[in-house]
Coordinates of N, CA and C in Angstrom, one line a residue:
M227 N -24.9 -8.8 27.9 CA -24.7 -9.5 26.6 C -25.0 -8.5 25.4
D228 N -26.1 -7.8 25.6 CA -26.5 -6.9 24.5 C -25.5 -5.8 24.3
D229 N -25.0 -5.3 25.5 CA -23.9 -4.2 25.4 C -22.7 -4.7 24.8
R230 N -22.3 -6.0 25.1 CA -21.1 -6.5 24.5 C -21.3 -6.7 23.0
M231 N -22.5 -7.2 22.6 CA -22.7 -7.3 21.2 C -22.7 -6.0 20.4
N232 N -23.3 -5.0 21.1 CA -23.3 -3.7 20.5 C -21.9 -3.1 20.3
D233 N -21.1 -3.3 21.4 CA -19.7 -2.9 21.3 C -18.9 -3.6 20.2
A234 N -19.2 -4.9 20.0 CA -18.5 -5.6 19.0 C -18.9 -5.2 17.6
A235 N -20.2 -4.9 17.5 CA -20.7 -4.4 16.2 C -20.1 -3.0 15.8
E236 N -20.0 -2.2 16.9 CA -19.5 -0.8 16.7 C -18.0 -0.9 16.3
E237 N -17.2 -1.8 16.9 CA -15.8 -2.0 16.6 C -15.7 -2.5 15.2
S238 N -16.5 -3.5 14.8 CA -16.5 -4.0 13.4 C -16.8 -3.0 12.4
L239 N -17.8 -2.1 12.7 CA -18.1 -1.0 11.7 C -17.0 0.0 11.6
A240 N -16.4 0.3 12.8 CA -15.2 1.2 12.8 C -14.1 0.7 11.9
E241 N -13.8 -0.6 12.1 CA -12.8 -1.3 11.3 C -13.1 -1.2 9.8
E242 N -14.3 -1.5 9.5 CA -14.7 -1.5 8.0 C -14.6 -0.1 7.5
T243 N -15.0 0.9 8.3 CA -14.9 2.3 7.8 C -13.5 2.7 7.6
Y244 N -12.6 2.3 8.6 CA -11.2 2.5 8.4 C -10.6 2.0 7.2
R245 N -10.9 0.7 6.9 CA -10.4 0.1 5.7 C -10.9 0.7 4.4
L246 N -12.1 1.2 4.4 CA -12.7 1.9 3.2 C -12.0 3.2 3.0
L247 N -11.8 3.9 4.1 CA -11.1 5.2 4.0 C -9.6 5.0 3.6
L248 N -9.0 4.0 4.1 CA -7.6 3.7 3.8 C -7.4 3.4 2.3
A249 N -8.4 2.6 1.8 CA -8.4 2.3 0.4 C -8.5 3.5 -0.5
E250 N -9.4 4.4 -0.1 CA -9.6 5.7 -0.8 C -8.3 6.5 -0.8
I251 N -7.6 6.5 0.3 CA -6.4 7.3 0.4 C -5.3 6.7 -0.4
L252 N -5.1 5.4 -0.3 CA -4.0 4.7 -1.0 C -4.2 4.7 -2.5
S253 N -5.5 4.7 -3.0 CA -5.7 4.8 -4.4 C -5.7 6.2 -4.9
A254 N -5.5 7.2 -4.1 CA -5.5 8.6 -4.4 C -6.9 9.1 -4.8
R255 N -8.0 8.3 -4.5 CA -9.3 8.9 -4.8 C -9.6 10.0 -3.8
L256 N -9.1 9.8 -2.6 CA -9.0 11.0 -1.6 C -7.7 11.6 -1.8
A257 N -7.6 12.6 -2.6 CA -6.3 13.2 -2.9 C -5.6 13.9 -1.8
G258 N -4.3 14.0 -1.9 CA -3.5 14.7 -0.9 C -4.0 16.2 -0.8
G259 N -4.1 16.7 0.4 CA -4.6 18.0 0.6 C -6.1 18.2 0.7
S260 N -6.8 17.1 0.4 CA -8.3 17.2 0.5 C -8.7 17.4 1.9
V261 N -9.7 18.3 2.2 CA -10.2 18.5 3.5 C -11.1 17.3 3.8
V262 N -11.0 16.8 5.0 CA -11.8 15.7 5.5 C -13.0 16.2 6.2
Q263 N -14.2 16.0 5.7 CA -15.4 16.5 6.3 C -16.1 15.2 6.9
Q264 N -16.0 15.2 8.2 CA -16.5 14.0 8.9 C -18.0 13.7 8.6
R265 N -18.8 14.7 8.7 CA -20.3 14.5 8.5 C -20.6 14.0 7.1
R266 N -19.9 14.6 6.1 CA -20.1 14.2 4.7 C -19.7 12.8 4.5
L267 N -18.5 12.4 5.0 CA -18.0 11.1 4.8 C -18.9 10.1 5.5
A268 N -19.4 10.4 6.7 CA -20.3 9.5 7.4 C -21.6 9.3 6.6
T269 N -22.1 10.3 6.0 CA -23.3 10.2 5.1 C -23.0 9.3 3.9
R270 N -21.8 9.5 3.3 CA -21.4 8.8 2.1 C -21.3 7.3 2.4
Y271 N -20.7 7.0 3.6 CA -20.5 5.6 3.9 C -21.6 5.0 4.7
E272 N -22.6 5.8 5.0 CA -23.8 5.4 5.7 C -23.5 4.8 7.1
V273 N -22.7 5.5 7.8 CA -22.3 5.1 9.2 C -22.6 6.3 10.1
S274 N -22.7 6.0 11.4 CA -22.8 7.0 12.3 C -21.5 7.8 12.5
R275 N -21.5 8.8 13.3 CA -20.3 9.6 13.5 C -19.3 9.0 14.3
S276 N -19.8 8.0 15.2 CA -18.8 7.4 16.1 C -17.8 6.5 15.4
P277 N -18.2 5.6 14.5 CA -17.2 4.8 13.8 C -16.4 5.6 12.9
M278 N -17.0 6.6 12.3 CA -16.2 7.5 11.4 C -15.2 8.3 12.2
R279 N -15.5 8.8 13.3 CA -14.6 9.5 14.2 C -13.4 8.6 14.6
H280 N -13.7 7.3 14.9 CA -12.7 6.3 15.3 C -11.8 6.1 14.1
A281 N -12.3 5.9 12.9 CA -11.5 5.6 11.7 C -10.6 6.8 11.4
L282 N -11.2 8.0 11.5 CA -10.4 9.2 11.2 C -9.2 9.4 12.2
G283 N -9.6 9.1 13.4 CA -8.5 9.2 14.5 C -7.4 8.2 14.3
R284 N -7.8 7.1 13.9 CA -6.7 6.0 13.6 C -5.8 6.4 12.4
L285 N -6.5 6.9 11.4 CA -5.7 7.4 10.2 C -4.8 8.6 10.5
E286 N -5.3 9.4 11.4 CA -4.5 10.6 11.8 C -3.3 10.1 12.6
G287 N -3.5 9.1 13.5 CA -2.5 8.6 14.3 C -1.4 7.9 13.4
E288 N -1.8 7.4 12.3 CA -0.9 6.7 11.4 C -0.2 7.7 10.4
G289 N -0.5 8.9 10.5 CA 0.1 9.9 9.7 C -0.4 10.1 8.3
L290 N -1.5 9.5 8.0 CA -2.1 9.6 6.6 C -3.1 10.8 6.6
L291 N -3.5 11.2 7.8 CA -4.3 12.4 7.9 C -3.6 13.4 8.8
V292 N -3.6 14.7 8.5 CA -2.8 15.7 9.2 C -3.7 16.9 9.4
R293 N -3.3 17.8 10.4 CA -4.0 19.0 10.6 C -3.2 20.1 9.8
N294 N -3.9 21.0 9.1 CA -3.3 22.1 8.5 C -3.1 23.2 9.4
D295 N -2.6 24.4 8.9 CA -2.3 25.5 9.8 C -3.5 26.0 10.6
K296 N -4.7 25.7 10.1 CA -5.9 26.2 10.7 C -6.5 25.1 11.6
G297 N -5.8 24.0 11.7 CA -6.3 22.9 12.5 C -7.3 22.0 11.9
V298 N -7.5 22.2 10.5 CA -8.5 21.4 9.8 C -7.8 20.1 9.4
L299 N -8.6 19.0 9.5 CA -8.1 17.7 9.1 C -8.0 17.5 7.6
C300 N -6.9 17.1 7.1 CA -6.7 16.9 5.6 C -6.0 15.6 5.4
V301 N -6.1 15.2 4.1 CA -5.3 14.0 3.7 C -3.8 14.5 3.5
R302 N -2.9 13.8 4.0 CA -1.5 14.1 3.9 C -1.0 14.2 2.4
V303 N -0.3 15.2 2.1 CA 0.3 15.3 0.8 C 1.7 14.6 0.8
I304 N 1.8 13.6 0.0 CA 3.1 12.9 -0.1 C 4.0 13.6 -1.1
T305 N 5.0 14.2 -0.7 CA 5.9 15.0 -1.5 C 7.0 14.0 -2.2
L306 N 7.7 14.5 -3.2 CA 8.7 13.7 -3.8 C 9.8 13.3 -2.8
K307 N 10.1 14.2 -1.8 CA 11.1 13.8 -0.8 C 10.5 12.7 0.1
D308 N 9.2 12.8 0.5 CA 8.6 11.7 1.2 C 8.7 10.4 0.5
Y309 N 8.4 10.5 -0.8 CA 8.5 9.3 -1.6 C 9.9 8.7 -1.7
L310 N 10.9 9.5 -2.0 CA 12.2 9.0 -2.1 C 12.7 8.5 -0.7
D311 N 12.4 9.2 0.3 CA 12.8 8.7 1.7 C 12.2 7.4 2.0
S312 N 10.9 7.2 1.7 CA 10.2 5.9 1.9 C 10.8 4.8 1.1
L313 N 11.1 5.1 -0.2 CA 11.6 4.1 -1.1 C 13.0 3.8 -0.6
A314 N 13.8 4.7 -0.1 CA 15.1 4.4 0.4 C 15.0 3.4 1.6
M315 N 14.0 3.6 2.4 CA 13.8 2.6 3.5 C 13.5 1.2 2.9
R316 N 12.6 1.2 1.9 CA 12.3 -0.1 1.3 C 13.5 -0.7 0.7
M317 N 14.4 0.1 0.1 CA 15.6 -0.5 -0.6 C 16.6 -1.0 0.5
L318 N 16.5 -0.5 1.7 CA 17.3 -1.1 2.8 C 16.7 -2.5 3.2
L319 N 15.4 -2.5 3.3 CA 14.8 -3.7 3.9 C 14.3 -4.8 3.0
E320 N 13.7 -4.4 1.9 CA 13.1 -5.5 1.0 C 14.1 -6.4 0.3
P321 N 15.3 -6.0 -0.1 CA 16.2 -7.0 -0.6 C 16.6 -8.1 0.5
S322 N 16.7 -7.6 1.7 CA 17.0 -8.6 2.8 C 15.8 -9.5 3.0
A323 N 14.6 -8.9 3.0 CA 13.4 -9.7 3.2 C 13.3 -10.8 2.1
A324 N 13.6 -10.4 0.8 CA 13.5 -11.3 -0.3 C 14.6 -12.4 -0.1
A325 N 15.7 -12.1 0.4 CA 16.8 -13.1 0.5 C 16.3 -14.1 1.6
V326 N 15.7 -13.7 2.7 CA 15.3 -14.6 3.7 C 14.1 -15.4 3.2
A327 N 13.2 -14.7 2.4 CA 12.0 -15.4 1.9 C 12.3 -16.5 0.9
A328 N 13.4 -16.4 0.2 CA 13.7 -17.4 -0.8 C 13.8 -18.8 -0.1
G329 N 13.0 -19.7 -0.6 CA 13.0 -21.0 -0.1 C 11.9 -21.2 1.1
R330 N 11.4 -20.1 1.5 CA 10.4 -20.1 2.6 C 9.0 -19.8 2.1
M331 N 8.9 -19.3 0.9 CA 7.5 -18.9 0.4 C 6.7 -20.2 0.0
P332 N 5.5 -20.3 0.5 CA 4.7 -21.5 0.2 C 4.5 -21.7 -1.3
A333 N 4.5 -22.9 -1.8 CA 4.4 -23.1 -3.2 C 3.1 -22.6 -3.7
A334 N 2.0 -22.7 -2.9 CA 0.7 -22.2 -3.4 C 0.7 -20.7 -3.6
T335 N 1.5 -20.0 -2.7 CA 1.6 -18.5 -2.8 C 2.3 -18.2 -4.1
L336 N 3.4 -18.8 -4.4 CA 4.2 -18.6 -5.6 C 3.4 -18.8 -6.8
H337 N 2.7 -19.9 -6.8 CA 1.8 -20.3 -8.0 C 0.7 -19.2 -8.2
S338 N 0.2 -18.7 -7.1 CA -0.9 -17.7 -7.2 C -0.3 -16.4 -7.8
L339 N 0.9 -16.0 -7.3 CA 1.5 -14.8 -7.8 C 1.9 -14.9 -9.3
E340 N 2.4 -16.1 -9.6 CA 2.8 -16.3 -11.0 C 1.6 -16.3 -12.0
A341 N 0.5 -16.8 -11.5 CA -0.8 -16.8 -12.3 C -1.3 -15.4 -12.5
M342 N -1.2 -14.6 -11.4 CA -1.6 -13.2 -11.5 C -0.7 -12.4 -12.5
L343 N 0.6 -12.7 -12.4 CA 1.5 -12.0 -13.3 C 1.3 -12.4 -14.8
D344 N 1.0 -13.7 -15.0 CA 0.6 -14.2 -16.3 C -0.6 -13.5 -16.9
T345 N -1.6 -13.3 -16.0 CA -2.8 -12.6 -16.5 C -2.5 -11.1 -16.9
I346 N -1.6 -10.5 -16.1 CA -1.3 -9.1 -16.4 C -0.5 -9.0 -17.7
E347 N 0.4 -9.9 -17.9 CA 1.3 -9.9 -19.1 C 0.5 -10.2 -20.4
A348 N -0.5 -11.1 -20.2 CA -1.3 -11.5 -21.4 C -2.4 -10.4 -21.8
D349 N -2.7 -9.5 -20.9 CA -3.7 -8.5 -21.2 C -3.0 -7.2 -21.7
A350 N -3.4 -6.8 -22.9 CA -2.9 -5.6 -23.5 C -3.1 -4.3 -22.6
E351 N -4.2 -4.3 -22.0 CA -4.6 -3.2 -21.1 C -5.1 -3.8 -19.8
P352 N -4.2 -4.3 -18.9 CA -4.7 -4.9 -17.7 C -5.4 -3.8 -16.8
D353 N -6.3 -4.3 -16.0 CA -7.0 -3.5 -15.0 C -6.0 -2.9 -14.0
P354 N -5.8 -1.6 -13.9 CA -4.8 -1.1 -12.9 C -5.0 -1.5 -11.5
E355 N -6.3 -1.7 -11.1 CA -6.5 -2.2 -9.7 C -6.0 -3.6 -9.5
F356 N -6.1 -4.5 -10.6 CA -5.5 -5.8 -10.5 C -4.0 -5.8 -10.5
V357 N -3.4 -4.9 -11.2 CA -2.0 -4.7 -11.2 C -1.5 -4.3 -9.8
W358 N -2.2 -3.4 -9.2 CA -1.8 -3.0 -7.8 C -2.1 -4.1 -6.8
Q359 N -3.1 -4.9 -7.0 CA -3.4 -6.0 -6.2 C -2.3 -7.0 -6.2
F360 N -1.8 -7.3 -7.4 CA -0.6 -8.2 -7.6 C 0.6 -7.6 -6.9
D361 N 0.9 -6.3 -7.1 CA 2.0 -5.7 -6.5 C 2.0 -5.8 -5.0
D362 N 0.8 -5.5 -4.4 CA 0.7 -5.6 -2.9 C 0.9 -7.0 -2.5
A363 N 0.3 -8.0 -3.2 CA 0.4 -9.4 -2.8 C 1.8 -9.9 -2.8
L364 N 2.6 -9.5 -3.9 CA 4.0 -10.0 -4.0 C 4.8 -9.4 -2.9
H365 N 4.8 -8.1 -2.8 CA 5.7 -7.4 -1.8 C 5.4 -7.8 -0.4
M366 N 4.1 -7.9 -0.1 CA 3.8 -8.2 1.3 C 3.9 -9.7 1.6
S367 N 3.7 -10.5 0.6 CA 4.0 -12.0 0.9 C 5.5 -12.2 1.2
I368 N 6.3 -11.5 0.5 CA 7.8 -11.5 0.7 C 8.1 -11.0 2.1
A369 N 7.5 -9.9 2.5 CA 7.7 -9.3 3.8 C 7.3 -10.2 4.9
D370 N 6.1 -10.8 4.7 CA 5.6 -11.8 5.7 C 6.5 -13.0 5.8
A371 N 7.0 -13.5 4.7 CA 7.8 -14.7 4.7 C 9.2 -14.5 5.3
S372 N 9.5 -13.2 5.5 CA 10.8 -13.0 6.1 C 10.8 -13.5 7.6
G373 N 9.6 -13.6 8.1 CA 9.5 -14.0 9.5 C 9.8 -12.9 10.5
N374 N 10.1 -11.7 10.0 CA 10.4 -10.6 10.9 C 9.3 -9.6 10.9
G375 N 8.5 -9.6 12.0 CA 7.3 -8.8 12.1 C 7.6 -7.3 12.1
F376 N 8.8 -6.9 12.6 CA 9.1 -5.5 12.6 C 9.5 -5.1 11.2
M377 N 10.2 -5.9 10.5 CA 10.5 -5.6 9.1 C 9.3 -5.5 8.2
A378 N 8.4 -6.5 8.4 CA 7.2 -6.5 7.6 C 6.3 -5.3 7.9
A379 N 6.2 -4.9 9.1 CA 5.4 -3.7 9.5 C 6.0 -2.4 8.9
T380 N 7.3 -2.3 8.9 CA 8.0 -1.1 8.3 C 7.8 -1.1 6.8
I381 N 8.0 -2.2 6.2 CA 7.8 -2.3 4.7 C 6.3 -1.9 4.4
S382 N 5.4 -2.4 5.1 CA 4.0 -2.1 4.8 C 3.7 -0.6 5.0
E383 N 4.3 0.0 6.0 CA 4.1 1.4 6.2 C 4.8 2.3 5.1
M384 N 6.0 1.9 4.7 CA 6.7 2.6 3.7 C 6.0 2.5 2.3
R385 N 5.4 1.3 2.1 CA 4.7 1.0 0.9 C 3.5 1.9 0.8
R386 N 2.9 2.3 1.9 CA 1.7 3.2 1.8 C 2.1 4.5 1.1
Y387 N 3.2 5.0 1.6 CA 3.6 6.4 1.1 C 4.0 6.3 -0.4
T388 N 4.8 5.2 -0.8 CA 5.2 5.1 -2.2 C 4.0 4.8 -3.1
T389 N 3.1 4.0 -2.6 CA 1.9 3.7 -3.4 C 1.0 4.9 -3.6
I390 N 0.8 5.7 -2.6 CA 0.0 7.0 -2.8 C 0.7 7.9 -3.8
F391 N 2.0 8.1 -3.7 CA 2.7 8.9 -4.6 C 2.6 8.4 -6.0
E392 N 2.9 7.1 -6.2 CA 2.9 6.6 -7.6 C 1.5 6.6 -8.2
R393 N 0.5 6.4 -7.4 CA -0.9 6.3 -8.0 C -1.4 7.7 -8.3
Q394 N -0.8 8.7 -7.7 CA -1.3 10.1 -8.1 C -0.6 10.7 -9.3
M395 N 0.5 9.9 -9.8 CA 1.2 10.4 -10.9 C 0.4 10.3 -12.2
A396 N 0.5 11.3 -13.0 CA -0.2 11.3 -14.3 C 0.3 10.3 -15.3
V397 N 1.6 10.0 -15.2 CA 2.2 9.0 -16.1 C 2.5 7.7 -15.4
V398 N 1.9 6.7 -15.8 CA 2.2 5.4 -15.2 C 2.3 4.3 -16.3
R399 N 3.0 3.3 -16.0 CA 3.1 2.2 -16.9 C 1.9 1.2 -16.7
A400 N 1.4 0.8 -17.9 CA 0.3 -0.2 -17.8 C 0.7 -1.5 -17.2
K401 N 1.9 -1.9 -17.5 CA 2.4 -3.2 -17.0 C 3.7 -3.0 -16.3
P402 N 3.7 -2.3 -15.1 CA 5.0 -2.0 -14.5 C 5.8 -3.2 -14.0
G403 N 7.0 -3.3 -14.5 CA 8.0 -4.2 -13.9 C 7.7 -5.7 -14.1
V404 N 7.1 -6.1 -15.2 CA 6.8 -7.5 -15.4 C 8.0 -8.3 -15.4
A405 N 9.0 -7.9 -16.2 CA 10.3 -8.7 -16.2 C 11.0 -8.7 -14.9
E406 N 10.9 -7.6 -14.2 CA 11.6 -7.5 -12.9 C 10.9 -8.4 -11.9
H407 N 9.5 -8.4 -11.9 CA 8.8 -9.3 -11.0 C 9.0 -10.8 -11.4
R408 N 9.2 -11.1 -12.7 CA 9.5 -12.4 -13.1 C 10.8 -12.9 -12.4
G409 N 11.8 -12.0 -12.4 CA 13.1 -12.3 -11.9 C 13.0 -12.6 -10.4
I410 N 12.2 -11.8 -9.7 CA 12.0 -12.0 -8.2 C 11.4 -13.3 -8.0
L411 N 10.3 -13.6 -8.7 CA 9.6 -14.9 -8.5 C 10.4 -16.1 -8.8
A412 N 11.3 -16.0 -9.8 CA 12.1 -17.1 -10.2 C 13.2 -17.4 -9.1
A413 N 13.7 -16.3 -8.6 CA 14.7 -16.5 -7.5 C 14.1 -17.0 -6.2
L414 N 12.9 -16.6 -5.9 CA 12.2 -17.1 -4.8 C 11.9 -18.6 -5.0
A415 N 11.4 -19.0 -6.2 CA 11.0 -20.4 -6.4 C 12.2 -21.2 -6.4
G416 N 13.4 -20.7 -6.8 CA 14.6 -21.4 -6.9 C 15.4 -21.4 -5.6
S417 N 14.8 -20.8 -4.5 CA 15.4 -20.8 -3.2 C 16.8 -20.2 -3.3
D418 N 17.0 -19.2 -4.2 CA 18.3 -18.5 -4.4 C 18.3 -17.2 -3.7
S419 N 18.8 -17.2 -2.5 CA 18.7 -16.0 -1.6 C 19.4 -14.8 -2.2
E420 N 20.6 -15.0 -2.8 CA 21.4 -13.8 -3.3 C 20.7 -13.3 -4.6
A421 N 20.2 -14.2 -5.4 CA 19.5 -13.8 -6.6 C 18.2 -13.0 -6.3
A422 N 17.5 -13.5 -5.2 CA 16.3 -12.8 -4.8 C 16.7 -11.4 -4.3
R423 N 17.8 -11.3 -3.5 CA 18.2 -10.0 -3.0 C 18.5 -9.0 -4.2
Q424 N 19.3 -9.5 -5.1 CA 19.7 -8.7 -6.3 C 18.5 -8.3 -7.2
A425 N 17.6 -9.3 -7.4 CA 16.4 -9.0 -8.2 C 15.5 -7.9 -7.6
M426 N 15.3 -8.0 -6.2 CA 14.5 -7.0 -5.6 C 15.2 -5.6 -5.6
M427 N 16.5 -5.6 -5.5 CA 17.2 -4.3 -5.5 C 17.1 -3.7 -6.9
R428 N 17.2 -4.5 -8.0 CA 17.1 -4.0 -9.3 C 15.7 -3.5 -9.6
H429 N 14.7 -4.2 -9.1 CA 13.3 -3.8 -9.3 C 13.1 -2.4 -8.6
L430 N 13.5 -2.3 -7.4 CA 13.2 -1.0 -6.7 C 14.0 0.2 -7.3
E431 N 15.2 -0.1 -7.8 CA 16.0 0.9 -8.4 C 15.3 1.3 -9.7
A432 N 14.7 0.4 -10.4 CA 14.0 0.7 -11.7 C 12.8 1.5 -11.4
V433 N 12.1 1.2 -10.3 CA 10.9 2.0 -9.9 C 11.3 3.4 -9.6
R434 N 12.4 3.6 -8.8 CA 12.9 4.9 -8.5 C 13.2 5.7 -9.7
Q435 N 14.0 5.1 -10.6 CA 14.4 5.8 -11.9 C 13.2 6.2 -12.7
G436 N 12.2 5.3 -12.8 CA 11.0 5.5 -13.5 C 10.2 6.7 -13.0
V437 N 10.1 6.8 -11.7 CA 9.4 7.9 -11.1 C 10.1 9.2 -11.3
L438 N 11.4 9.2 -11.1 CA 12.2 10.4 -11.3 C 12.1 10.9 -12.8
T439 N 12.1 10.0 -13.7 CA 12.0 10.3 -15.1 C 10.7 11.0 -15.5
N440 N 9.6 10.5 -14.9 CA 8.3 10.9 -15.2 C 7.7 12.0 -14.3
F441 N 8.5 12.4 -13.3 CA 8.0 13.4 -12.3 C 8.0 14.8 -13.0

């Protein structure tokens, strides 16, 4: 029993460590190209080397950590090509996901998203972390509501790369895409599949153009 409890605790700690490191990478606090020092990170997060090693191995398997020419583990650098390729995949999938999600999104989810967007719009300088929280919640709620697990998983993976790239840019909008997001939410609430498809496509194209303009 004790061994099983210890194993469960170890797995839980490894999962928590993974999520903390993932958040650091997605927010660009662990910047692309940064050398990953296992011992230093273990000390920083106050965990033993075992859960840290597990978390790093998982992130390497997911492609967010890579080995450089010397075999040293580093945070993957997301290039403009990586970004555009990932966004192209999103543009293939997310409009379809939005079309299917229209009429299937729970009312409580839509109300929560609308309230978050209201908060962002009303604040002259919204907290960037809250803006990203809303963006994640909207896009992943749509992906999940598509009912297609493969589509949702791919969208989630592609969003990791686009998020890292956008968050490391020096020029960002304080309130990105409020009108575009309003259009998406209105189409979803109105169960209008084609409007949801078009609204999502317009939003992603606006994101692409914005990045290219500011790059």
